[in-house]
Amino acid sequence: SQQGEEDPQALSIQEGENATMNCSYKTSINNLQWYRQNSGRGLVHLILIRSNEREKHSGRLRVTLDTSKKSSSLLITASRAADTASYFCATGDGANSKLTFGKGITLSVRP
Amino acid sequence: NAGVTQTPKFQVLKTGQSMTLQCAQDMNHEYMSWYRQDPGMGLRLIHYSVGAGITDQGEVPNGYNVSRSTTEDFPLRLLSAAPSQTSVYFCASSYSGVRNTEAFFGQGTRLTVV
């Protein structure tokens, strides 16, 4: 069963706007990761946040983690048409290396 | 800089046939795994390996076998293909879970069972 549940399932925004995607999970984690998948391609790692971190930045990406609420958010600022893709959160428990993925969010950025 | 290489990219099988999906990585990663991706289901873990000679089951292992004789290779075998195994299969690798580093994915194998 999926550990992470992303919200919303689909998001459509205008180029230049910010995109916020949320992920909730059920059990304790060691880290949480976000991945991007372009249509017909494999997944590409975006950012990893550890359970003892609250916020992390990477370029136009900002991820937050609230372990008390078992939730994370991914913010993409100043979105571009090239950001159109599916985004997945994945949780790692640290015990045996397994990553558990959510069902993903489809982001469409209109030019 | 190959990363994770999966072959073939596309495959059509008849019900009952067997085949092996190949996965190779050149990053000396200890951890390798196989996922299947179905519409609306996200990625589900089939089997994984934490090192050569060690494999374990994931969430949906039935109908699949794996082995890990070398660090580089992690083939996935379909024993007797069924239409329910129509899916896109992804292989991934990473350093050991102790470091919890990012996973690198192959480009996928799109399998259709008729």
mmCIF file of N, CA and C in Angstrom, chain B residues 6-92:
data_model
loop_
_atom_site.group_PDB
_atom_site.id
_atom_site.type_symbol
_atom_site.label_atom_id
_atom_site.label_comp_id
_atom_site.label_asym_id
_atom_site.label_seq_id
_atom_site.Cartn_x
_atom_site.Cartn_y
_atom_site.Cartn_z
ATOM 1 N N GLN B 6 18.079 -0.066 -18.769
ATOM 2 C CA GLN B 6 17.079 -1.126 -18.841
ATOM 3 C C GLN B 6 16.906 -1.574 -20.287
ATOM 4 N N THR B 7 16.779 -2.869 -20.466
ATOM 5 C CA THR B 7 16.443 -3.403 -21.780
ATOM 6 C C THR B 7 15.460 -4.556 -21.628
ATOM 7 N N PRO B 8 14.522 -4.750 -22.559
ATOM 8 C CA PRO B 8 14.266 -3.854 -23.697
ATOM 9 C C PRO B 8 13.436 -2.650 -23.264
ATOM 10 N N LYS B 9 13.193 -1.725 -24.168
ATOM 11 C CA LYS B 9 12.325 -0.572 -23.892
ATOM 12 C C LYS B 9 10.860 -0.929 -24.076
ATOM 13 N N PHE B 10 10.591 -1.802 -25.015
ATOM 14 C CA PHE B 10 9.222 -2.237 -25.278
ATOM 15 C C PHE B 10 9.221 -3.753 -25.470
ATOM 16 N N GLN B 11 8.116 -4.396 -25.044
ATOM 17 C CA GLN B 11 8.001 -5.832 -25.221
ATOM 18 C C GLN B 11 6.538 -6.231 -25.230
ATOM 19 N N VAL B 12 6.182 -7.105 -26.166
ATOM 20 C CA VAL B 12 4.850 -7.693 -26.187
ATOM 21 C C VAL B 12 5.006 -9.186 -25.968
ATOM 22 N N LEU B 13 4.267 -9.713 -25.018
ATOM 23 C CA LEU B 13 4.320 -11.133 -24.700
ATOM 24 C C LEU B 13 2.937 -11.754 -24.833
ATOM 25 N N LYS B 14 2.916 -13.025 -25.094
ATOM 26 C CA LYS B 14 1.661 -13.760 -25.048
ATOM 27 C C LYS B 14 1.487 -14.356 -23.657
ATOM 28 N N THR B 15 0.253 -14.493 -23.252
ATOM 29 C CA THR B 15 -0.037 -15.086 -21.945
ATOM 30 C C THR B 15 0.671 -16.430 -21.821
ATOM 31 N N GLY B 16 1.359 -16.609 -20.688
ATOM 32 C CA GLY B 16 2.051 -17.867 -20.431
ATOM 33 C C GLY B 16 3.525 -17.850 -20.792
ATOM 34 N N GLN B 17 3.935 -16.887 -21.614
ATOM 35 C CA GLN B 17 5.353 -16.813 -21.970
ATOM 36 C C GLN B 17 6.167 -16.290 -20.790
ATOM 37 N N SER B 18 7.443 -16.584 -20.816
ATOM 38 C CA SER B 18 8.345 -16.063 -19.789
ATOM 39 C C SER B 18 9.361 -15.138 -20.454
ATOM 40 N N MET B 19 9.908 -14.226 -19.669
ATOM 41 C CA MET B 19 10.950 -13.360 -20.192
ATOM 42 C C MET B 19 11.709 -12.718 -19.046
ATOM 43 N N THR B 20 12.844 -12.146 -19.369
ATOM 44 C CA THR B 20 13.673 -11.458 -18.379
ATOM 45 C C THR B 20 13.859 -10.018 -18.788
ATOM 46 N N LEU B 21 13.555 -9.108 -17.868
ATOM 47 C CA LEU B 21 13.844 -7.694 -18.046
ATOM 48 C C LEU B 21 15.225 -7.431 -17.437
ATOM 49 N N GLN B 22 16.078 -6.801 -18.235
ATOM 50 C CA GLN B 22 17.444 -6.577 -17.788
ATOM 51 C C GLN B 22 17.601 -5.193 -17.171
ATOM 52 N N CYS B 23 18.453 -5.118 -16.149
ATOM 53 C CA CYS B 23 18.780 -3.849 -15.510
ATOM 54 C C CYS B 23 20.254 -3.883 -15.123
ATOM 55 N N ALA B 24 20.976 -2.853 -15.505
ATOM 56 C CA ALA B 24 22.392 -2.756 -15.164
ATOM 57 C C ALA B 24 22.705 -1.332 -14.738
ATOM 58 N N GLN B 25 23.564 -1.202 -13.717
ATOM 59 C CA GLN B 25 24.004 0.132 -13.279
ATOM 60 C C GLN B 25 25.524 0.141 -13.167
ATOM 61 N N ASP B 26 26.096 1.304 -13.450
ATOM 62 C CA ASP B 26 27.552 1.418 -13.448
ATOM 63 C C ASP B 26 28.046 2.386 -12.383
ATOM 64 N N MET B 27 27.256 2.564 -11.322
ATOM 65 C CA MET B 27 27.600 3.516 -10.271
ATOM 66 C C MET B 27 28.064 2.826 -8.993
ATOM 67 N N ASN B 28 28.208 1.510 -9.028
ATOM 68 C CA ASN B 28 28.642 0.719 -7.877
ATOM 69 C C ASN B 28 27.682 0.877 -6.684
ATOM 70 N N HIS B 29 26.395 0.991 -6.995
ATOM 71 C CA HIS B 29 25.379 1.113 -5.947
ATOM 72 C C HIS B 29 25.077 -0.241 -5.346
ATOM 73 N N GLU B 30 24.937 -0.253 -4.015
ATOM 74 C CA GLU B 30 24.598 -1.520 -3.358
ATOM 75 C C GLU B 30 23.119 -1.864 -3.561
ATOM 76 N N TYR B 31 22.279 -0.857 -3.526
ATOM 77 C CA TYR B 31 20.840 -1.089 -3.485
ATOM 78 C C TYR B 31 20.240 -0.979 -4.874
ATOM 79 N N MET B 32 19.452 -2.004 -5.250
ATOM 80 C CA MET B 32 18.722 -1.964 -6.521
ATOM 81 C C MET B 32 17.307 -2.457 -6.287
ATOM 82 N N SER B 33 16.393 -1.977 -7.115
ATOM 83 C CA SER B 33 14.991 -2.330 -6.905
ATOM 84 C C SER B 33 14.244 -2.305 -8.230
ATOM 85 N N TRP B 34 13.110 -2.993 -8.237
ATOM 86 C CA TRP B 34 12.203 -3.003 -9.391
ATOM 87 C C TRP B 34 10.831 -2.511 -8.950
ATOM 88 N N TYR B 35 10.268 -1.601 -9.762
ATOM 89 C CA TYR B 35 8.930 -1.091 -9.531
ATOM 90 C C TYR B 35 8.089 -1.330 -10.770
ATOM 91 N N ARG B 36 6.785 -1.397 -10.569
ATOM 92 C CA ARG B 36 5.871 -1.324 -11.693
ATOM 93 C C ARG B 36 4.988 -0.098 -11.514
ATOM 94 N N GLN B 37 4.657 0.523 -12.646
ATOM 95 C CA GLN B 37 3.844 1.735 -12.623
ATOM 96 C C GLN B 37 2.597 1.503 -13.454
ATOM 97 N N ASP B 38 1.466 1.602 -12.812
ATOM 98 C CA ASP B 38 0.183 1.449 -13.481
ATOM 99 C C ASP B 38 -0.601 2.746 -13.340
ATOM 100 N N PRO B 39 -1.471 3.057 -14.305
ATOM 101 C CA PRO B 39 -2.225 4.312 -14.256
ATOM 102 C C PRO B 39 -2.984 4.462 -12.943
ATOM 103 N N GLY B 40 -2.821 5.613 -12.304
ATOM 104 C CA GLY B 40 -3.535 5.889 -11.068
ATOM 105 C C GLY B 40 -3.010 5.156 -9.846
ATOM 106 N N MET B 41 -1.942 4.362 -10.012
ATOM 107 C CA MET B 41 -1.433 3.565 -8.878
ATOM 108 C C MET B 41 -0.064 4.021 -8.412
ATOM 109 N N GLY B 42 0.550 4.924 -9.089
ATOM 110 C CA GLY B 42 1.893 5.308 -8.704
ATOM 111 C C GLY B 42 2.877 4.175 -8.960
ATOM 112 N N LEU B 43 3.950 4.147 -8.194
ATOM 113 C CA LEU B 43 4.964 3.088 -8.329
ATOM 114 C C LEU B 43 4.830 2.111 -7.171
ATOM 115 N N ARG B 44 4.838 0.850 -7.484
ATOM 116 C CA ARG B 44 4.762 -0.183 -6.445
ATOM 117 C C ARG B 44 5.997 -1.068 -6.530
ATOM 118 N N LEU B 45 6.576 -1.340 -5.378
ATOM 119 C CA LEU B 45 7.824 -2.088 -5.294
ATOM 120 C C LEU B 45 7.576 -3.580 -5.496
ATOM 121 N N ILE B 46 8.343 -4.184 -6.413
ATOM 122 C CA ILE B 46 8.189 -5.612 -6.708
ATOM 123 C C ILE B 46 9.194 -6.428 -5.887
ATOM 124 N N HIS B 47 10.478 -6.185 -6.135
ATOM 125 C CA HIS B 47 11.569 -6.830 -5.410
ATOM 126 C C HIS B 47 12.690 -5.822 -5.238
ATOM 127 N N TYR B 48 13.529 -6.071 -4.252
ATOM 128 C CA TYR B 48 14.692 -5.218 -4.079
ATOM 129 C C TYR B 48 15.873 -6.040 -3.577
ATOM 130 N N SER B 49 17.066 -5.422 -3.663
ATOM 131 C CA SER B 49 18.292 -6.091 -3.243
ATOM 132 C C SER B 49 19.199 -5.074 -2.566
ATOM 133 N N VAL B 50 19.762 -5.449 -1.429
ATOM 134 C CA VAL B 50 20.651 -4.544 -0.700
ATOM 135 C C VAL B 50 22.120 -4.862 -0.974
ATOM 136 N N GLY B 51 22.359 -5.833 -1.843
ATOM 137 C CA GLY B 51 23.727 -6.162 -2.209
ATOM 138 C C GLY B 51 23.763 -7.484 -2.961
ATOM 139 N N ALA B 52 24.887 -7.784 -3.564
ATOM 140 C CA ALA B 52 25.028 -9.031 -4.324
ATOM 141 C C ALA B 52 24.710 -10.220 -3.432
ATOM 142 N N GLY B 53 23.864 -11.109 -3.949
ATOM 143 C CA GLY B 53 23.482 -12.313 -3.235
ATOM 144 C C GLY B 53 22.326 -12.161 -2.273
ATOM 145 N N ILE B 54 21.784 -10.928 -2.153
ATOM 146 C CA ILE B 54 20.702 -10.660 -1.190
ATOM 147 C C ILE B 54 19.528 -10.020 -1.917
ATOM 148 N N THR B 55 18.371 -10.673 -1.859
ATOM 149 C CA THR B 55 17.160 -10.109 -2.441
ATOM 150 C C THR B 55 16.006 -10.266 -1.456
ATOM 151 N N ASP B 56 14.989 -9.465 -1.645
ATOM 152 C CA ASP B 56 13.815 -9.541 -0.773
ATOM 153 C C ASP B 56 12.599 -9.054 -1.538
ATOM 154 N N GLN B 57 11.431 -9.436 -1.034
ATOM 155 C CA GLN B 57 10.185 -9.096 -1.699
ATOM 156 C C GLN B 57 9.717 -7.705 -1.314
ATOM 157 N N GLY B 58 9.059 -7.072 -2.287
ATOM 158 C CA GLY B 58 8.424 -5.801 -2.026
ATOM 159 C C GLY B 58 6.934 -5.966 -1.833
ATOM 160 N N GLU B 59 6.192 -5.004 -2.319
ATOM 161 C CA GLU B 59 4.745 -4.964 -2.124
ATOM 162 C C GLU B 59 3.982 -5.929 -3.024
ATOM 163 N N VAL B 60 4.469 -6.110 -4.266
ATOM 164 C CA VAL B 60 3.747 -6.917 -5.259
ATOM 165 C C VAL B 60 4.682 -7.925 -5.923
ATOM 166 N N PRO B 61 5.191 -8.936 -5.205
ATOM 167 C CA PRO B 61 6.210 -9.823 -5.756
ATOM 168 C C PRO B 61 5.683 -11.015 -6.561
ATOM 169 N N ASN B 62 4.382 -11.318 -6.436
ATOM 170 C CA ASN B 62 3.870 -12.555 -7.038
ATOM 171 C C ASN B 62 3.992 -12.530 -8.548
ATOM 172 N N GLY B 63 4.536 -13.634 -9.099
ATOM 173 C CA GLY B 63 4.684 -13.759 -10.539
ATOM 174 C C GLY B 63 6.030 -13.296 -11.048
ATOM 175 N N TYR B 64 6.887 -12.834 -10.147
ATOM 176 C CA TYR B 64 8.198 -12.307 -10.523
ATOM 177 C C TYR B 64 9.300 -12.957 -9.680
ATOM 178 N N ASN B 65 10.459 -13.170 -10.337
ATOM 179 C CA ASN B 65 11.650 -13.631 -9.627
ATOM 180 C C ASN B 65 12.809 -12.694 -9.909
ATOM 181 N N VAL B 66 13.719 -12.584 -8.940
ATOM 182 C CA VAL B 66 14.926 -11.796 -9.159
ATOM 183 C C VAL B 66 16.124 -12.563 -8.619
ATOM 184 N N SER B 67 17.294 -12.143 -9.060
ATOM 185 C CA SER B 67 18.551 -12.642 -8.512
ATOM 186 C C SER B 67 19.560 -11.510 -8.590
ATOM 187 N N ARG B 68 20.592 -11.577 -7.783
ATOM 188 C CA ARG B 68 21.622 -10.529 -7.788
ATOM 189 C C ARG B 68 22.976 -11.201 -7.634
ATOM 190 N N SER B 69 23.515 -11.652 -8.761
ATOM 191 C CA SER B 69 24.797 -12.348 -8.719
ATOM 192 C C SER B 69 25.972 -11.377 -8.757
ATOM 193 N N THR B 70 25.762 -10.171 -9.267
ATOM 194 C CA THR B 70 26.809 -9.151 -9.305
ATOM 195 C C THR B 70 26.243 -7.844 -8.777
ATOM 196 N N THR B 71 27.117 -6.924 -8.420
ATOM 197 C CA THR B 71 26.663 -5.608 -7.973
ATOM 198 C C THR B 71 25.961 -4.855 -9.095
ATOM 199 N N GLU B 72 26.422 -5.073 -10.337
ATOM 200 C CA GLU B 72 25.936 -4.266 -11.451
ATOM 201 C C GLU B 72 24.563 -4.658 -11.975
ATOM 202 N N ASP B 73 24.212 -5.944 -11.914
ATOM 203 C CA ASP B 73 23.029 -6.430 -12.622
ATOM 204 C C ASP B 73 21.931 -6.909 -11.682
ATOM 205 N N PHE B 74 20.691 -6.645 -12.080
ATOM 206 C CA PHE B 74 19.537 -7.057 -11.267
ATOM 207 C C PHE B 74 18.381 -7.386 -12.209
ATOM 208 N N PRO B 75 18.400 -8.568 -12.820
ATOM 209 C CA PRO B 75 17.344 -8.932 -13.762
ATOM 210 C C PRO B 75 16.036 -9.311 -13.061
ATOM 211 N N LEU B 76 14.935 -9.020 -13.748
ATOM 212 C CA LEU B 76 13.596 -9.356 -13.260
ATOM 213 C C LEU B 76 12.995 -10.375 -14.220
ATOM 214 N N ARG B 77 12.604 -11.508 -13.680
ATOM 215 C CA ARG B 77 12.049 -12.576 -14.512
ATOM 216 C C ARG B 77 10.555 -12.717 -14.297
ATOM 217 N N LEU B 78 9.839 -12.732 -15.422
ATOM 218 C CA LEU B 78 8.420 -13.057 -15.399
ATOM 219 C C LEU B 78 8.298 -14.534 -15.722
ATOM 220 N N LEU B 79 7.706 -15.284 -14.816
ATOM 221 C CA LEU B 79 7.729 -16.731 -14.948
ATOM 222 C C LEU B 79 6.710 -17.237 -15.970
ATOM 223 N N SER B 80 5.503 -16.690 -15.902
ATOM 224 C CA SER B 80 4.429 -17.068 -16.819
ATOM 225 C C SER B 80 3.543 -15.837 -16.954
ATOM 226 N N ALA B 81 3.769 -15.074 -18.008
ATOM 227 C CA ALA B 81 3.157 -13.752 -18.125
ATOM 228 C C ALA B 81 1.631 -13.826 -18.127
ATOM 229 N N ALA B 82 1.037 -12.846 -17.458
ATOM 230 C CA ALA B 82 -0.423 -12.718 -17.403
ATOM 231 C C ALA B 82 -0.800 -11.297 -17.813
ATOM 232 N N PRO B 83 -2.013 -11.107 -18.355
ATOM 233 C CA PRO B 83 -2.430 -9.753 -18.752
ATOM 234 C C PRO B 83 -2.325 -8.744 -17.605
ATOM 235 N N SER B 84 -2.473 -9.192 -16.358
ATOM 236 C CA SER B 84 -2.372 -8.287 -15.208
ATOM 237 C C SER B 84 -0.955 -7.744 -15.013
ATOM 238 N N GLN B 85 0.001 -8.331 -15.709
ATOM 239 C CA GLN B 85 1.381 -7.851 -15.618
ATOM 240 C C GLN B 85 1.708 -6.812 -16.698
ATOM 241 N N THR B 86 0.714 -6.466 -17.494
ATOM 242 C CA THR B 86 0.877 -5.346 -18.424
ATOM 243 C C THR B 86 1.116 -4.083 -17.606
ATOM 244 N N SER B 87 2.243 -3.434 -17.839
ATOM 245 C CA SER B 87 2.629 -2.307 -16.999
ATOM 246 C C SER B 87 3.913 -1.694 -17.560
ATOM 247 N N VAL B 88 4.343 -0.611 -16.924
ATOM 248 C CA VAL B 88 5.665 -0.056 -17.188
ATOM 249 C C VAL B 88 6.547 -0.405 -15.995
ATOM 250 N N TYR B 89 7.696 -0.988 -16.274
ATOM 251 C CA TYR B 89 8.590 -1.456 -15.216
ATOM 252 C C TYR B 89 9.814 -0.556 -15.142
ATOM 253 N N PHE B 90 10.133 -0.173 -13.929
ATOM 254 C CA PHE B 90 11.302 0.678 -13.702
ATOM 255 C C PHE B 90 12.269 -0.006 -12.740
ATOM 256 N N CYS B 91 13.541 0.081 -13.096
ATOM 257 C CA CYS B 91 14.619 -0.358 -12.227
ATOM 258 C C CYS B 91 15.268 0.886 -11.620
ATOM 259 N N ALA B 92 15.687 0.780 -10.367
ATOM 260 C CA ALA B 92 16.328 1.916 -9.699
ATOM 261 C C ALA B 92 17.504 1.421 -8.875
#
